[in-house]
Amino acid sequence: MSSFRNNRIVIASLFLPKTAAVGEDRRSGAPTPDENRFLALSGSANVPQPKSPLRKNFPGPLSSIVDDLAFKSKAPTPSISPAAEAGNPFTTFANLSAATQPLQDAATALLNATIAQTPPTSRKHQTTHTDSQGLQHRVSRKGARSSSSRRNGFDIKEWHIEANPHCNGGLNNAVNSVGSKMKRKLWVGVLGTQTDGFNKDLRDNINKRMRVEAESVPVWIPDSEFSKCYDEFCHQVLWPCLHYAIPDAPKTKLFYESASYQQYVAVNQKFADVIVENYQEGDIIWVNDYHLMLLPSLLRAKLPNAPIGFFLHVAFPSSEIFRCLSVRQKLLRGMLAADLIGFQTANFARHFRQTVSRILSYEALPKGIQTPERFVDVAVFPIGIDVASLTMKRRDPEVTEWVNLLHQRYAGMKLIVGRDKLDEVQGVRQKLQAFEMFLEKYPDFRGKIVLIQVALSTTEENEAQGGVADIVARINSRYSSLTYQPVVFLHTNDLTFSQYLALLTVADAFIVTSLREGMALRTHEFVECQEGRARPLILSEFTGSYSYSGFRSCLPINPWDARMTSQAIYQALTMSDFEAEARWKDLHNHVVTQTAQAFVTGFLTRCIRVHLEHENQLDGEGDKRVVQKLDVARVLPRYKHSRQRLLLIDLEATLWLRDPLVKGTSPPKEAIDVLNALAEDVRNNVWILSGLRKSGVLDEIAKAVPKVGLVAENGCFIKPRPVAGKPQPWINMVSNFNLSWKPSCLEILDYFAERTPNSFVEEREASIVWRFWTGSSDDSSDRQWARRQAAEAQNHIFDSLGEKYGLRIIPGKNSFLVLPNNVSRSSAVGAILAPGGPVHTPISMRPPWLSTLDTETDLTTDIDFVLAVSGDEKLLRRLNELDHAETVSTSDSGTDARWKLEPKDTVGTLSQFAKTA
């Protein structure tokens, strides 16, 4: 198996895992490398801070965790004055409950006054870096909680390296989890700070130290250009699109007419320039996420032979959504320059393949996309967490102390914990509405349950879009008392990572109500923190995590259905220990299998392997490999001296240039004669591969060439060669398949055929063909219309019937074929070759790609020569694995075959083999 151990991995991600913070490093003890491994676990912005002495003596019972945070803020004021920060995170909502009853107002005011008695000062457990003077995290988030004032003048010596709160935490954690397996790596990204004021000396100094101390190379981008790219195009165009949040056109034109795409291109180009400048032979380039969708194509233009993998960490939408983007084709072509494109779930990968097929009209196969230049693998690599590191961290005495504190604080209470960003996609508003309905529906739980909602650092704009302030205020004003507050709302800078793990440990349920999400890794953390308690997980059906069978033991919810969610909360709180433990075991088994290590290892190993496959198709200059025309003189000696031969020959478009518009025709006499001549040689096992139905023309061919085996409907039916001189009947290879999909499929195709001039549908016994274009092959407007109709039809069939009945679609230039999945000419050849299989022939060879047989079967067989003349690239690729196979492609597209042959020359070429004794 290919390994990445000896390669340097160039990891391109928008934000570097470490950043340069301007100002002297005055933190009381920088985090150790082990602590930094927990930076933003599961993609959060929680940065582990140095441990502070735990409070051993409490001044009396406290009503919530916020009290303790306020108490901790009484530490001596540090030498550096932090930015002003409210001691009570609920002050944001304090003015939103004016309409509540006077008694409730008094209760809330008293609670707030108690918590806010201490003047706002720095907290030892603060998890953002507002104490670093001059550092302003340059995500250009207006009002972002992680920003601080910028200093205009500074000494170039006054800067230090610290963890970057904006980095892709899940990716960083996964990369760190493989440890020494990734011997060399180089991160490429931006610092996340405003850098226009950095002079050349400072930049050179940062470049040098970041390279040595952080294995990183910064990309320097003007602040205004980055802001346009990140804040506008990435956040207001791409992010909504990828998460199904398309704005209404009358309300905003930004989504549809954004000029910030130019800055997006410029940022991607600057990343490409840095990577090309630092690239070394043997490097593997790993491009991450939607911020850099153009980067693979920009790199391919400069580094044609480099291994490039692209992984999308977020969701990928239906083609109906993605096609709304005005730059849809450019984004797709940018991604398709990679060797491998990875997604979190099979649904996201399927959406991508469908989108490419629909928008670019490329052939989309289960394995990937066939572009005019290359084959691009598309696969699924679910990210996970570093279970071992998380286990070690949650056993920290500080976590244990916080667990004990929370048990004391909320004695007799049920705790529901959530942790989300506040944007509209994360569904926090829907969660709060469901919790409010729960309190209304189950009054016995009032005063006995608390929802602790942790909010990730975000912008004030996002908080407004998320729309949670009014609901939090309404719930708390309606159900609070002097000693009880039903919703505790915390930002990530209000608690440490240890406190967060303690919350997960004591939670009686964890709830995720995302309206759309990639992989919800915080649920994985909750499952592992529940070892020994095994409390239930409430999970949105729209998360990537839910698509995996291991997570089906959660309590699934539709976040749009508040009643369903409130009922799930009740079920979680009243579930028996036996049921909860059984559910937890299923979840735990999945989490410890789908790990961060498996994600990194699987993606990089696959990237190397597919690159080697693609490299074989290219010449030394990176251009498409020129496949030579079949040189019969070079092949004939092997053919002549072989003892047992297998000949696989396509019928249509190879042996017979059939016109589908003309019915009642038969293969030319010359083709029949050459087949009979080849079959007369006792050393030859001749097979004809066809897409036609078995009745009709193929029955006539079977009579004309009785010693030849036949494959019909692309592998759905096989007619073996005669045994002991007796003809064999047709064997149905899809007898166990449900063919009830055909009427519905025909109905869909008839609908589109009526709207596409001169197109027609061919119904076969186990498959259906739609010939959507029957005119000339020029790229006329009529043909373009027909291709668009074909793409629409394919998507309708796949969406409505594909998954339900297990169908696949094989697109061609002017037609496409619908047939059962896992059936192909390749599978038919596998059945032909399999000893003891459904087709009994004298052949007993097993190629290494057949998985139906015992892997220990001896591959030494009597077959010592295989000649395959076909336009089926999948079959030719697989036969290439045999040392004694000569593969000949008759298609006009890129091929992995060893030889090329024009279809019109097929009969003449085969005649030369037939004449050789």
mmCIF file of C-alpha atoms in Angstrom, residues 569-746:
data_model
loop_
_atom_site.group_PDB
_atom_site.id
_atom_site.type_symbol
_atom_site.label_atom_id
_atom_site.label_comp_id
_atom_site.label_asym_id
_atom_site.label_seq_id
_atom_site.Cartn_x
_atom_site.Cartn_y
_atom_site.Cartn_z
ATOM 1 C CA ILE A 569 -35.577 16.114 25.136
ATOM 2 C CA TYR A 570 -38.218 14.444 27.272
ATOM 3 C CA GLN A 571 -37.248 11.003 25.982
ATOM 4 C CA ALA A 572 -33.577 11.684 26.738
ATOM 5 C CA LEU A 573 -34.292 12.783 30.300
ATOM 6 C CA THR A 574 -36.594 9.864 31.088
ATOM 7 C CA MET A 575 -34.695 7.116 29.244
ATOM 8 C CA SER A 576 -33.786 4.042 31.251
ATOM 9 C CA ASP A 577 -30.133 3.424 32.036
ATOM 10 C CA PHE A 578 -30.238 0.132 30.127
ATOM 11 C CA GLU A 579 -31.452 1.738 26.914
ATOM 12 C CA ALA A 580 -29.105 4.682 27.276
ATOM 13 C CA GLU A 581 -26.100 2.410 27.727
ATOM 14 C CA ALA A 582 -27.036 0.296 24.701
ATOM 15 C CA ARG A 583 -27.316 3.413 22.574
ATOM 16 C CA TRP A 584 -24.032 4.797 23.922
ATOM 17 C CA LYS A 585 -22.137 1.603 23.091
ATOM 18 C CA ASP A 586 -23.159 1.887 19.438
ATOM 19 C CA LEU A 587 -22.101 5.532 19.362
ATOM 20 C CA HIS A 588 -18.819 4.796 21.131
ATOM 21 C CA ASN A 589 -17.933 1.960 18.750
ATOM 22 C CA HIS A 590 -18.364 4.337 15.832
ATOM 23 C CA VAL A 591 -16.333 7.147 17.403
ATOM 24 C CA VAL A 592 -13.338 4.941 18.205
ATOM 25 C CA THR A 593 -13.393 3.617 14.640
ATOM 26 C CA GLN A 594 -13.920 6.877 12.749
ATOM 27 C CA THR A 595 -10.894 8.603 14.238
ATOM 28 C CA ALA A 596 -8.794 11.580 13.234
ATOM 29 C CA GLN A 597 -5.912 9.214 12.487
ATOM 30 C CA ALA A 598 -8.042 7.130 10.124
ATOM 31 C CA PHE A 599 -9.141 10.305 8.333
ATOM 32 C CA VAL A 600 -5.619 11.603 7.673
ATOM 33 C CA THR A 601 -4.140 8.220 6.824
ATOM 34 C CA GLY A 602 -7.001 7.262 4.524
ATOM 35 C CA PHE A 603 -7.042 10.532 2.603
ATOM 36 C CA LEU A 604 -3.296 10.851 2.048
ATOM 37 C CA THR A 605 -2.798 7.180 1.197
ATOM 38 C CA ARG A 606 -5.611 7.321 -1.349
ATOM 39 C CA CYS A 607 -4.221 10.567 -2.762
ATOM 40 C CA ILE A 608 -0.844 8.976 -3.441
ATOM 41 C CA ARG A 609 -2.391 5.892 -4.992
ATOM 42 C CA VAL A 610 -4.714 7.714 -7.365
ATOM 43 C CA HIS A 611 -1.938 10.106 -8.355
ATOM 44 C CA LEU A 612 0.209 7.173 -9.390
ATOM 45 C CA GLU A 613 -2.701 5.847 -11.437
ATOM 46 C CA HIS A 614 -3.225 9.228 -13.102
ATOM 47 C CA GLU A 615 0.490 9.693 -13.685
ATOM 48 C CA ASN A 616 0.519 6.600 -15.838
ATOM 49 C CA GLN A 617 -1.828 8.428 -18.204
ATOM 50 C CA LEU A 618 0.543 11.385 -18.629
ATOM 51 C CA ASP A 619 3.865 11.850 -20.322
ATOM 52 C CA GLY A 620 6.903 13.433 -18.724
ATOM 53 C CA GLU A 621 5.658 16.941 -19.508
ATOM 54 C CA GLY A 622 2.364 16.464 -17.743
ATOM 55 C CA ASP A 623 0.364 16.303 -20.959
ATOM 56 C CA LYS A 624 -2.086 13.552 -21.744
ATOM 57 C CA ARG A 625 -0.171 10.396 -22.524
ATOM 58 C CA VAL A 626 -0.179 9.665 -26.235
ATOM 59 C CA VAL A 627 -1.379 6.099 -26.694
ATOM 60 C CA GLN A 628 0.117 4.453 -29.723
ATOM 61 C CA LYS A 629 -1.945 2.818 -32.430
ATOM 62 C CA LEU A 630 -2.049 -0.939 -32.037
ATOM 63 C CA ASP A 631 1.169 -2.365 -33.482
ATOM 64 C CA VAL A 632 0.046 -5.818 -34.577
ATOM 65 C CA ALA A 633 3.598 -6.859 -35.416
ATOM 66 C CA ARG A 634 4.628 -6.386 -31.769
ATOM 67 C CA VAL A 635 1.629 -8.212 -30.316
ATOM 68 C CA LEU A 636 1.359 -11.114 -32.742
ATOM 69 C CA PRO A 637 4.420 -13.043 -31.426
ATOM 70 C CA ARG A 638 2.897 -13.229 -27.930
ATOM 71 C CA TYR A 639 -0.426 -14.240 -29.433
ATOM 72 C CA LYS A 640 1.184 -16.875 -31.622
ATOM 73 C CA HIS A 641 3.162 -18.565 -28.848
ATOM 74 C CA SER A 642 0.436 -18.501 -26.179
ATOM 75 C CA ARG A 643 -1.330 -21.716 -25.193
ATOM 76 C CA GLN A 644 -4.673 -20.369 -23.948
ATOM 77 C CA ARG A 645 -6.155 -17.028 -25.016
ATOM 78 C CA LEU A 646 -9.069 -14.880 -23.964
ATOM 79 C CA LEU A 647 -10.426 -12.433 -26.562
ATOM 80 C CA LEU A 648 -12.915 -9.769 -25.396
ATOM 81 C CA ILE A 649 -14.364 -7.646 -28.212
ATOM 82 C CA ASP A 650 -16.996 -4.898 -28.108
ATOM 83 C CA LEU A 651 -19.769 -5.189 -30.671
ATOM 84 C CA GLU A 652 -21.185 -1.668 -31.086
ATOM 85 C CA ALA A 653 -18.805 1.165 -31.986
ATOM 86 C CA THR A 654 -15.963 -1.327 -32.343
ATOM 87 C CA LEU A 655 -16.765 -4.374 -34.429
ATOM 88 C CA TRP A 656 -19.980 -2.915 -35.823
ATOM 89 C CA LEU A 657 -20.536 0.797 -36.519
ATOM 90 C CA ARG A 658 -24.244 0.518 -35.865
ATOM 91 C CA ASP A 659 -26.642 3.356 -36.648
ATOM 92 C CA PRO A 660 -29.254 3.318 -33.829
ATOM 93 C CA LEU A 661 -31.736 5.158 -36.063
ATOM 94 C CA VAL A 662 -31.802 2.346 -38.603
ATOM 95 C CA LYS A 663 -33.653 -0.702 -37.351
ATOM 96 C CA GLY A 664 -33.394 -4.246 -38.645
ATOM 97 C CA THR A 665 -29.710 -4.086 -39.524
ATOM 98 C CA SER A 666 -27.144 -6.770 -38.700
ATOM 99 C CA PRO A 667 -23.365 -6.757 -38.262
ATOM 100 C CA PRO A 668 -21.457 -6.827 -41.558
ATOM 101 C CA LYS A 669 -20.544 -10.224 -43.004
ATOM 102 C CA GLU A 670 -16.824 -9.411 -42.609
ATOM 103 C CA ALA A 671 -17.274 -9.085 -38.846
ATOM 104 C CA ILE A 672 -19.117 -12.406 -38.601
ATOM 105 C CA ASP A 673 -16.444 -14.129 -40.676
ATOM 106 C CA VAL A 674 -13.561 -12.870 -38.552
ATOM 107 C CA LEU A 675 -15.331 -13.960 -35.359
ATOM 108 C CA ASN A 676 -15.840 -17.463 -36.740
ATOM 109 C CA ALA A 677 -12.226 -17.601 -37.838
ATOM 110 C CA LEU A 678 -10.993 -16.627 -34.385
ATOM 111 C CA ALA A 679 -13.364 -19.060 -32.654
ATOM 112 C CA GLU A 680 -12.140 -21.960 -34.796
ATOM 113 C CA ASP A 681 -8.782 -21.863 -33.051
ATOM 114 C CA VAL A 682 -9.128 -24.161 -30.032
ATOM 115 C CA ARG A 683 -6.765 -21.951 -28.061
ATOM 116 C CA ASN A 684 -9.127 -18.981 -28.354
ATOM 117 C CA ASN A 685 -12.000 -18.175 -25.989
ATOM 118 C CA VAL A 686 -13.884 -15.446 -27.851
ATOM 119 C CA TRP A 687 -16.478 -13.229 -26.177
ATOM 120 C CA ILE A 688 -18.590 -10.433 -27.655
ATOM 121 C CA LEU A 689 -19.551 -7.590 -25.285
ATOM 122 C CA SER A 690 -22.693 -5.648 -26.176
ATOM 123 C CA GLY A 691 -25.182 -3.189 -24.768
ATOM 124 C CA LEU A 692 -28.040 -4.519 -26.908
ATOM 125 C CA ARG A 693 -30.899 -6.614 -25.582
ATOM 126 C CA LYS A 694 -30.429 -10.359 -25.821
ATOM 127 C CA SER A 695 -33.382 -10.941 -28.124
ATOM 128 C CA GLY A 696 -33.148 -9.817 -31.703
ATOM 129 C CA VAL A 697 -29.747 -9.039 -33.168
ATOM 130 C CA LEU A 698 -27.763 -10.926 -30.522
ATOM 131 C CA ASP A 699 -29.811 -14.083 -31.028
ATOM 132 C CA GLU A 700 -28.975 -13.866 -34.736
ATOM 133 C CA ILE A 701 -25.289 -13.421 -33.940
ATOM 134 C CA ALA A 702 -25.417 -16.412 -31.584
ATOM 135 C CA LYS A 703 -26.654 -18.537 -34.479
ATOM 136 C CA ALA A 704 -24.096 -17.103 -36.904
ATOM 137 C CA VAL A 705 -21.117 -17.594 -34.563
ATOM 138 C CA PRO A 706 -22.110 -20.535 -32.320
ATOM 139 C CA LYS A 707 -18.673 -20.917 -30.715
ATOM 140 C CA VAL A 708 -18.572 -17.356 -29.401
ATOM 141 C CA GLY A 709 -19.819 -16.290 -25.948
ATOM 142 C CA LEU A 710 -22.097 -13.223 -25.672
ATOM 143 C CA VAL A 711 -22.691 -10.510 -23.067
ATOM 144 C CA ALA A 712 -25.914 -8.476 -23.457
ATOM 145 C CA GLU A 713 -27.140 -5.222 -21.922
ATOM 146 C CA ASN A 714 -23.725 -4.340 -20.536
ATOM 147 C CA GLY A 715 -23.466 -7.358 -18.293
ATOM 148 C CA CYS A 716 -27.119 -7.976 -17.392
ATOM 149 C CA PHE A 717 -27.239 -11.204 -19.423
ATOM 150 C CA ILE A 718 -24.560 -13.716 -20.433
ATOM 151 C CA LYS A 719 -24.759 -16.536 -22.980
ATOM 152 C CA PRO A 720 -21.863 -18.936 -22.332
ATOM 153 C CA ARG A 721 -19.904 -20.642 -25.056
ATOM 154 C CA PRO A 722 -21.082 -24.156 -25.959
ATOM 155 C CA VAL A 723 -20.149 -26.910 -23.547
ATOM 156 C CA ALA A 724 -19.412 -30.301 -25.132
ATOM 157 C CA GLY A 725 -20.879 -28.963 -28.358
ATOM 158 C CA LYS A 726 -24.218 -28.072 -26.754
ATOM 159 C CA PRO A 727 -25.492 -24.465 -26.892
ATOM 160 C CA GLN A 728 -26.021 -22.836 -23.509
ATOM 161 C CA PRO A 729 -29.034 -20.693 -22.502
ATOM 162 C CA TRP A 730 -28.860 -17.035 -21.510
ATOM 163 C CA ILE A 731 -28.070 -16.467 -17.829
ATOM 164 C CA ASN A 732 -29.798 -13.572 -16.070
ATOM 165 C CA MET A 733 -27.192 -11.729 -13.976
ATOM 166 C CA VAL A 734 -29.822 -9.403 -12.471
ATOM 167 C CA SER A 735 -32.387 -11.995 -11.463
ATOM 168 C CA ASN A 736 -32.127 -10.875 -7.851
ATOM 169 C CA PHE A 737 -32.553 -7.194 -8.726
ATOM 170 C CA ASN A 738 -35.807 -5.307 -8.363
ATOM 171 C CA LEU A 739 -36.738 -4.055 -11.842
ATOM 172 C CA SER A 740 -39.905 -2.265 -10.765
ATOM 173 C CA TRP A 741 -38.028 1.022 -11.311
ATOM 174 C CA LYS A 742 -38.439 0.771 -15.084
ATOM 175 C CA PRO A 743 -42.009 2.137 -15.444
ATOM 176 C CA SER A 744 -41.152 5.212 -13.387
ATOM 177 C CA CYS A 745 -37.922 5.700 -15.286
ATOM 178 C CA LEU A 746 -39.713 5.419 -18.616
#
